[in-house]
Short mmCIF file of C-alpha atoms in Angstrom, two decimals:
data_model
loop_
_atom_site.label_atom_id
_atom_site.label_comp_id
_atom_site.label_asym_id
_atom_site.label_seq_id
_atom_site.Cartn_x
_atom_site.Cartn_y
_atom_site.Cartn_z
CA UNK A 12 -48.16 38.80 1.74
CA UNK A 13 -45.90 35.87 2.48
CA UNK A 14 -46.01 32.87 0.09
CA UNK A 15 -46.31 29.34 0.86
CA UNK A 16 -43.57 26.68 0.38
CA UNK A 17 -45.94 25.00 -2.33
CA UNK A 18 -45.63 28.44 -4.35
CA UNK A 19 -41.98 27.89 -5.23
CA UNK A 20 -42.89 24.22 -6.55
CA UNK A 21 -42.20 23.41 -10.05
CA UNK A 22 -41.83 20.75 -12.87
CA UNK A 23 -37.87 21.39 -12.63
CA UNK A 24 -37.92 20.07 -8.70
CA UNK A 25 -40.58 17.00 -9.40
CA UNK A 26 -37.67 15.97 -12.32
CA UNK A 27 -35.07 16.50 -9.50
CA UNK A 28 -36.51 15.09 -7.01
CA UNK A 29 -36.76 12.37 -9.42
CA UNK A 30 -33.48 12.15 -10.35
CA UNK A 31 -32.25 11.50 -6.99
CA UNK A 32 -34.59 8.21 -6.49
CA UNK A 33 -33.00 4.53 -7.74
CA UNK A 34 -34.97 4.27 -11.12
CA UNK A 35 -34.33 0.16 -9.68
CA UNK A 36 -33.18 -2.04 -7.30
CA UNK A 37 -29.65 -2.26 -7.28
CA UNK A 38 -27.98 -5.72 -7.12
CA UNK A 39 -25.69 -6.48 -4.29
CA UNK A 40 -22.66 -8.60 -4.98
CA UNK A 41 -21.73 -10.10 -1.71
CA UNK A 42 -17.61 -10.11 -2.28
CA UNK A 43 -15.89 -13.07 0.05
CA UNK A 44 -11.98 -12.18 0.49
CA UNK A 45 -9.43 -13.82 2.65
CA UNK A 46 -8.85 -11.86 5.22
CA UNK A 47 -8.90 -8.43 7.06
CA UNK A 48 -5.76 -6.70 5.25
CA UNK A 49 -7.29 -8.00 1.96
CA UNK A 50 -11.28 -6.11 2.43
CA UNK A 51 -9.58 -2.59 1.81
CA UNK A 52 -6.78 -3.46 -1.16
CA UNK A 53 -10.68 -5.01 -2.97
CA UNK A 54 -12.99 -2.26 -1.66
CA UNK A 55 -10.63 0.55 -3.39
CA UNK A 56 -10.77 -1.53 -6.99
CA UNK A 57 -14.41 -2.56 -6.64
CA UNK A 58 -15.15 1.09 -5.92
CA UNK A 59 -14.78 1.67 -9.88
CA UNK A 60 -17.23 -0.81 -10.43
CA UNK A 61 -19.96 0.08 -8.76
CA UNK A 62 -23.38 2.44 -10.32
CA UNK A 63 -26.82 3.07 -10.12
CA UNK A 64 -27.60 -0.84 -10.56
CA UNK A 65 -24.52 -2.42 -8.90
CA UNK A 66 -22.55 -2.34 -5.51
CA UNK A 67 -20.44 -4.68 -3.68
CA UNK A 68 -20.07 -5.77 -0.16
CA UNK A 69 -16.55 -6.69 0.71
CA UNK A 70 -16.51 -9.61 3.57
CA UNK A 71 -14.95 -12.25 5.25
CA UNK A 72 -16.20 -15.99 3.65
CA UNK A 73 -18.41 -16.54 6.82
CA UNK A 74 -21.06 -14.39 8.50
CA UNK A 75 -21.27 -16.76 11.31
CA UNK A 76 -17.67 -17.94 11.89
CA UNK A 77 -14.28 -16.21 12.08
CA UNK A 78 -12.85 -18.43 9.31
CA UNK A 79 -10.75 -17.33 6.73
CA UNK A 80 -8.64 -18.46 3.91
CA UNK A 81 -8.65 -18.68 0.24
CA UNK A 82 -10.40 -21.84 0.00
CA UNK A 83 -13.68 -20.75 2.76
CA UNK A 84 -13.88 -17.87 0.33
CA UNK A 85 -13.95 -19.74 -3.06
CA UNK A 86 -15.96 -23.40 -1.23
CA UNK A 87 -18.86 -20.80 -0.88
CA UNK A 88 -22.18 -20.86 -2.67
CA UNK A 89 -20.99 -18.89 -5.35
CA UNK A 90 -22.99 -17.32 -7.55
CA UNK A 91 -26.59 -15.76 -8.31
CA UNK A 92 -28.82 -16.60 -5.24
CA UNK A 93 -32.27 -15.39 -3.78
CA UNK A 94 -31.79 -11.55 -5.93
CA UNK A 95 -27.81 -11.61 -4.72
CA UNK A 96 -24.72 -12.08 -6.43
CA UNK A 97 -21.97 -14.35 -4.48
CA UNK A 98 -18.09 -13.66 -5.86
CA UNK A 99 -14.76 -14.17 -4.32
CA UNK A 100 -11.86 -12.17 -5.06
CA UNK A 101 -8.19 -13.90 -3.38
CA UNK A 102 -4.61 -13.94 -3.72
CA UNK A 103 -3.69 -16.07 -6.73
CA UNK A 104 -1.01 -17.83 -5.22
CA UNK A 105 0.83 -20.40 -7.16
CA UNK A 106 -2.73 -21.68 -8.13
CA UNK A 107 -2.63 -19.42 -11.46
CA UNK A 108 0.46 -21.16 -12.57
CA UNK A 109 -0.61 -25.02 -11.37
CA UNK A 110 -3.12 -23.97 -14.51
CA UNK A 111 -4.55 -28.13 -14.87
CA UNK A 112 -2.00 -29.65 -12.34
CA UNK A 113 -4.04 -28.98 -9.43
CA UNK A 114 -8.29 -29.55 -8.68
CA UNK A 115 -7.98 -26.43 -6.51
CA UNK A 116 -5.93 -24.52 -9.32
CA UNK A 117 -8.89 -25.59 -12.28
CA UNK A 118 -11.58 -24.41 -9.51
CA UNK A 119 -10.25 -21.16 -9.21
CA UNK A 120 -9.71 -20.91 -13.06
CA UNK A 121 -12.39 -21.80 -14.17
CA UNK A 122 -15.37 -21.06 -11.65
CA UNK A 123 -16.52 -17.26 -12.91
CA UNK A 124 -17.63 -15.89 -9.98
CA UNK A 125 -13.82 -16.01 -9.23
CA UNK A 126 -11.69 -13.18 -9.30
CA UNK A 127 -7.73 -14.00 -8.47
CA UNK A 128 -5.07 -11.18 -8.27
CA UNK A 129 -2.79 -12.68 -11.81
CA UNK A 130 0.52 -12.04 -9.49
CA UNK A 131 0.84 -14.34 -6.31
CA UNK A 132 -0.89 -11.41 -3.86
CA UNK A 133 -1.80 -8.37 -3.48
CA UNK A 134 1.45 -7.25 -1.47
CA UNK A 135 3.27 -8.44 -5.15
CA UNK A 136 0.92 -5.37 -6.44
CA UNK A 137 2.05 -3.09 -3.21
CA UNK A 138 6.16 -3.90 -4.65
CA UNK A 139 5.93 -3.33 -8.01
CA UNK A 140 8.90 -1.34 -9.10
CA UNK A 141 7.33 1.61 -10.99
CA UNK A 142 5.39 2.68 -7.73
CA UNK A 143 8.47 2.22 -5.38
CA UNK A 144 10.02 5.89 -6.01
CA UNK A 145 6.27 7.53 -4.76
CA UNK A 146 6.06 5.43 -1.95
CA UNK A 147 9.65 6.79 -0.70
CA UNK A 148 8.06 9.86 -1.12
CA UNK A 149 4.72 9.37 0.65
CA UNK A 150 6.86 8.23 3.63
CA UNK A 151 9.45 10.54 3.86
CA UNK A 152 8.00 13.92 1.67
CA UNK A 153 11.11 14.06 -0.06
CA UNK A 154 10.80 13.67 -3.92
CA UNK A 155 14.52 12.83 -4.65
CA UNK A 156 15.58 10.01 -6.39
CA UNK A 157 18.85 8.10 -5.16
CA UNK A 158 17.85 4.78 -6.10
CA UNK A 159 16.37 2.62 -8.92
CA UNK A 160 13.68 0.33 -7.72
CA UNK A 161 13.27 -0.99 -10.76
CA UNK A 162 16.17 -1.49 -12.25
CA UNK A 163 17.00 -3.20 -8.66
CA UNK A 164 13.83 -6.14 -9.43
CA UNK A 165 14.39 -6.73 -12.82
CA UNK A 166 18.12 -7.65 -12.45
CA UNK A 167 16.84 -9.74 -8.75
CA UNK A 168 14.33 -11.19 -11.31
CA UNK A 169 16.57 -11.96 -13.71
CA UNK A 170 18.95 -13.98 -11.32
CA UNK A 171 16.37 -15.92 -9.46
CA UNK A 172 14.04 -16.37 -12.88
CA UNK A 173 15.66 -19.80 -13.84
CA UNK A 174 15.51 -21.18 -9.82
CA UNK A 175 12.07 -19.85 -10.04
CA UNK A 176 11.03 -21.99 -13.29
CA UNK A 177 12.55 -25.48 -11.46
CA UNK A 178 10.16 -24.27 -8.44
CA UNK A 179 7.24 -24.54 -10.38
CA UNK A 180 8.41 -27.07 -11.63
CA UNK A 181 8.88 -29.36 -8.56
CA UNK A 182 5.08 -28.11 -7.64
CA UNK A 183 3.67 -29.57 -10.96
CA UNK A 184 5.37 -32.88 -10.97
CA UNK A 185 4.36 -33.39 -7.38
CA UNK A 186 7.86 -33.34 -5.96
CA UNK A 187 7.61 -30.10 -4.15
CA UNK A 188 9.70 -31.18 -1.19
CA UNK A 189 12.79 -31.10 -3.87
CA UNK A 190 12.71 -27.32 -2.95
CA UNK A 191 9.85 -26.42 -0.69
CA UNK A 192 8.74 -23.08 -0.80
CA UNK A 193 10.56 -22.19 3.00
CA UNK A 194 13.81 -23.38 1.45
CA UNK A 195 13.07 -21.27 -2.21
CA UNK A 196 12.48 -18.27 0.00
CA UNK A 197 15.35 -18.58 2.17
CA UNK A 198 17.47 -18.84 -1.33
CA UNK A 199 16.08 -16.03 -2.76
CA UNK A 200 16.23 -14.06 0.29
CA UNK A 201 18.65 -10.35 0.38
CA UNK A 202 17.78 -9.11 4.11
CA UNK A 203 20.38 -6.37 4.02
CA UNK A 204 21.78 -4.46 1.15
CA UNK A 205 23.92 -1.44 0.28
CA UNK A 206 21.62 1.36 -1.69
CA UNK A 207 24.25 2.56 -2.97
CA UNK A 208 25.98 -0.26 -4.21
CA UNK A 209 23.80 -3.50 -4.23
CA UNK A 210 26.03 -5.70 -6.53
CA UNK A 211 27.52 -7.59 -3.93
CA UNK A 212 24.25 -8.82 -2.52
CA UNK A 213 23.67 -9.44 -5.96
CA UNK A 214 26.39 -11.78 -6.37
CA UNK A 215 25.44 -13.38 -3.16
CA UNK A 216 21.78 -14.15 -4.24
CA UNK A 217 23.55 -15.21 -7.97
CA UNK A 218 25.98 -17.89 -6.27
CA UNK A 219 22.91 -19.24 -3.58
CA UNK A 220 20.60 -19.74 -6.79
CA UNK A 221 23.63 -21.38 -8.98
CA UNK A 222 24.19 -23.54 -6.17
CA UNK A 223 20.32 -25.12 -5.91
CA UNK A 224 20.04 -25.66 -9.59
CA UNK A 225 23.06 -27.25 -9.80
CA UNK A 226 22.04 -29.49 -7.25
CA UNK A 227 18.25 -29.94 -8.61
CA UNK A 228 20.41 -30.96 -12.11
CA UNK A 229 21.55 -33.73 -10.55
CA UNK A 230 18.89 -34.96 -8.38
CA UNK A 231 15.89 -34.30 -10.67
CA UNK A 232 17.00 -36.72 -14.33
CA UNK A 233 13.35 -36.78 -15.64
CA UNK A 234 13.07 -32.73 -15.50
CA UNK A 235 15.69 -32.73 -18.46
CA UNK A 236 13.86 -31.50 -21.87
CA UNK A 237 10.92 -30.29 -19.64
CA UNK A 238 11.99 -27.12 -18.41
CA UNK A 239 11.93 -24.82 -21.57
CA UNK A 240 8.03 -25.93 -21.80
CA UNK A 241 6.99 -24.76 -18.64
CA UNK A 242 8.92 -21.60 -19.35
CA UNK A 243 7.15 -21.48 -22.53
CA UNK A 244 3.63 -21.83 -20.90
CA UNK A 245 4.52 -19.32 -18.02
CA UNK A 246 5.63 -16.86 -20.16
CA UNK A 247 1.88 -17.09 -22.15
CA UNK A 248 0.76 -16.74 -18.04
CA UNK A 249 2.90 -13.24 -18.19
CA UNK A 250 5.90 -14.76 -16.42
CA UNK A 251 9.08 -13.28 -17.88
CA UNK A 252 12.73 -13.05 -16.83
CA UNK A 253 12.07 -9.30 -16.02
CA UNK A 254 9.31 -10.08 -13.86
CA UNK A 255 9.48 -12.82 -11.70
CA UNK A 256 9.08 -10.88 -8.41
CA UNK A 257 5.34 -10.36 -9.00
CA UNK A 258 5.33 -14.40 -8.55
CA UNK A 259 7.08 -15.43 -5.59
CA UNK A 260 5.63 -15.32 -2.29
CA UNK A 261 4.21 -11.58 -1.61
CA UNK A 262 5.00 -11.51 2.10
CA UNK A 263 8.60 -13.13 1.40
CA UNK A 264 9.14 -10.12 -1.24
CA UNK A 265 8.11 -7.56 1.17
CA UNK A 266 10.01 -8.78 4.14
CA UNK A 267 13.01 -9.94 2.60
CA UNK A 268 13.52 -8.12 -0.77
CA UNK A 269 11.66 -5.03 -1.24
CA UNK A 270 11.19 -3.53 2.57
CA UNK A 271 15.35 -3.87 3.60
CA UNK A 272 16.11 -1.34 0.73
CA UNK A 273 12.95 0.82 1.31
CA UNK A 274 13.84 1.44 4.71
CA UNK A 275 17.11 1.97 3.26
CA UNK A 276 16.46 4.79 0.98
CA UNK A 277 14.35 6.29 3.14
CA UNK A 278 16.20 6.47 5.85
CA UNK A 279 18.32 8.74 4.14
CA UNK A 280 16.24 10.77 2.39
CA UNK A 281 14.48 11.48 5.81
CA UNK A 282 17.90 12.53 7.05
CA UNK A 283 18.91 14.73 4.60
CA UNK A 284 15.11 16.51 5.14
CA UNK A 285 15.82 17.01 8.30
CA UNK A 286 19.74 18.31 7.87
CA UNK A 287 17.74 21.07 5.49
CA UNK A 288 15.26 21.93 8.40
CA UNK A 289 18.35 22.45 10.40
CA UNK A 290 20.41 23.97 7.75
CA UNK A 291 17.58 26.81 6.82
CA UNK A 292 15.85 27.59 10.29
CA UNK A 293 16.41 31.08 11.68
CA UNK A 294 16.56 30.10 14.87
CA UNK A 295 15.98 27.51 17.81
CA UNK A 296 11.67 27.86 17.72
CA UNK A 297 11.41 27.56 13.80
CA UNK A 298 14.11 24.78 13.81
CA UNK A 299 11.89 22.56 16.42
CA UNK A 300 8.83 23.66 15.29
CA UNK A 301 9.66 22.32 11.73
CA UNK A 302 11.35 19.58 12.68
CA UNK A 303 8.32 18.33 15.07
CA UNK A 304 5.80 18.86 11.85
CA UNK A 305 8.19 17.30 9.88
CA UNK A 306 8.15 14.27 12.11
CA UNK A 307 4.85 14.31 12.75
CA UNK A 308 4.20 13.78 9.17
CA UNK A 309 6.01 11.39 8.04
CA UNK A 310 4.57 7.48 7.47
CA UNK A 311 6.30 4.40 8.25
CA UNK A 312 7.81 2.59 4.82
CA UNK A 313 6.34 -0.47 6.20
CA UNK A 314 2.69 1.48 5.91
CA UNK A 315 3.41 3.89 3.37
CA UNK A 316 4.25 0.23 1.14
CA UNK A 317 0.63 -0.98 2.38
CA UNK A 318 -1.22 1.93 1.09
CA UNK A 319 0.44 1.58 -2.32
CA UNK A 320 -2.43 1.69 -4.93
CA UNK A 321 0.04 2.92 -7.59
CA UNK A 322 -0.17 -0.57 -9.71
CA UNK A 323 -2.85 -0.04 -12.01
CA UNK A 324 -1.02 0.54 -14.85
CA UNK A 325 0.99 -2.92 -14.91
CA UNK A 326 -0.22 -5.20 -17.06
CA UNK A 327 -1.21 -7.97 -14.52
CA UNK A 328 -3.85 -5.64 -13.31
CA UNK A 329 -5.20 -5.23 -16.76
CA UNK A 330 -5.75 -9.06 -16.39
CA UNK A 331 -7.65 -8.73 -13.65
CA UNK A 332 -9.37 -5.70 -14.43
CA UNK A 333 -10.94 -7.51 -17.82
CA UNK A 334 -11.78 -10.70 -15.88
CA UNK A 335 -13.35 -8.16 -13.20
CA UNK A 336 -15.61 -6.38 -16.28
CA UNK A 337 -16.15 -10.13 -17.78
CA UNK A 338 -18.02 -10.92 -14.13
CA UNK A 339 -20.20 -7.81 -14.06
CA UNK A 340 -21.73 -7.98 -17.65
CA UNK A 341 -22.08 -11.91 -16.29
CA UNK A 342 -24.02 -10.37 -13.10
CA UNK A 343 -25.85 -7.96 -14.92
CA UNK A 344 -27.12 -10.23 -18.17
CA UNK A 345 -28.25 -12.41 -15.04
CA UNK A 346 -29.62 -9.80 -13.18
CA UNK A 347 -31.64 -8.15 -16.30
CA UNK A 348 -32.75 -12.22 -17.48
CA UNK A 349 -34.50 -12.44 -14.25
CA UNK A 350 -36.50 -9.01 -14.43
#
């Protein structure tokens, strides 16, 4: 006799069945960002953040335009609207450390359906120095360590740190064009250095940066007696000697700072890969055929230092991260008022 489907039924696949259906609607939180490269580096936090009740959508600020930009992203209707949450997540820029000198800065602050990155952008996150050796490695599969990344940004921190603080300075006493951020960059600029031996481009950078503040001493009178304030107020902000390359320009950092010596160091450590391919083949067919997957599977610094999710542990994250939680129990205490 052959049984019927409806024989094998029981209580245990009803409460499985079960299991697998939403026991309630879950709230979407629309999530405006500023532009394409941003919508992945959000998507792989909010991804942690997301359950039975919650997920995100990760989108430009318009759904009917091509605009982007921090401020179409934050100018939205922010928010709980019509059974959806409205948030925008952006680059903090120099907005976190304007703090009350700037109606855009206090918006950002203060509006909590606004989540901003702590450091000036998210390529800041992609540099920092911890993560550096492992994204050598992800480009070039070789795990050796020839250089110190961070011991590398915390001395370039420490030289530009006190250029840095008359920066901020210019921005909040609204005399930026005293050292505009082109001309800052340009300063703290070190296109090409020697891996092996970066002093000199380190004395370089430390006579450029003696030079401007020497000059902003003279020309700027009314900052005397103000400076060790600000440094005061941007170290409660997490801004410390040590660290000031999370809070310059992110693209500046990359292109100017982080990605000459990258290339650098991985350059080389590609090369000496490849000497052992030749080195250890037993003969012509193994050498190219090695070589070839070798090549083949290496990344681009450039791309490797996009990808770079290795951050999470600094402590500007953590900042974000508890702002992030703050805004979902906001969402959901919202969410479970109106039920």
């Amino acid at each position: 006799m052959g049984s019927k489907l409806t024989d094998n039924l029981s209580s245990r696949y009803f409460n499985a069945a079960n299991h697998l259906r939403p026991k309630r609607r879950k709230m979407k939180v629309v999530t405006y960002v500023e532009s394409y490269d941003d919508i992945t580096f959000w998507r792989n936090i909010l991804n942690g953040y997301e359950s039975d009740t919650l997920e995100f959508e990760v989108m430009l600020p318009s759904r009917t335009s091509l605009s982007k930009g921090k401020k179409s992203a934050i100018m939205n209707d922010l928010g709980k609207n019509l059974g959806t949450s409205m948030i925008a997540c952006v680059d903090a820029d120099y907005d976190y450390l304007m703090q009350e000198h700037s109606a855009f800065s206090r918006e950002m602050l203060t509006n909590p359906f606004v989540i901003h990155t702590f450091v000036y952008a998210i390529e800041n996150y992609q540099c920092y120095a911890p993560s550096l050796h492992n994204v050598c490695t992800s480009s070039t599969l070789n795990d050796r360590s020839i250089f110190d990344f961070e011991s590398y940004l915390e001395i370039y921190s420490r030289i530009i740190y006190e250029l840095f603080i008359w920066h901020i300075w210019t921005h909040r006493s609204g005399c930026a064009e005293k050292l505009p951020m082109g001309a800052f960059n340009n300063i703290i600029s070190i296109r090409k250095v020697n891996y092996q031996s970066p002093e000199m481009s380190f004395e370089f950078l430390q006579k450029n940066v003696n030079r401007k503040i020497a000059y902003l001493q003279r020309e700027c009178k009314e900052a005397k007696g103000k400076l060790q304030p600000l440094r005061d107020d941007l170290r409660r902000l997490g801004v410390v000697p040590e660290n000031t390359y999370l809070f310059i320009q992110g693209h500046s950092l990359v292109d100017n700072v982080v990605l000459p010596v990258l290339t650098s160091v991985c350059t080389v450590l590609r090369k000496e890969r490849e000497r052992e391919i030749f080195n250890y083949a037993c003969h012509d067919i193994q050498r190219r055929n090695e070589l070839s997957s070798y090549q083949h599977s290496q990344t681009p610094p450039d791309e490797a230092l996009r990808r770079n999710n290795d951050f999470r542990s600094s402590m500007q994250f953590g900042m974000l991260r508890e702002r992030l939680q703050t805004l979902i129990d906001l969402i959901n205490n919202t969410d479970n008022h109106d039920d």
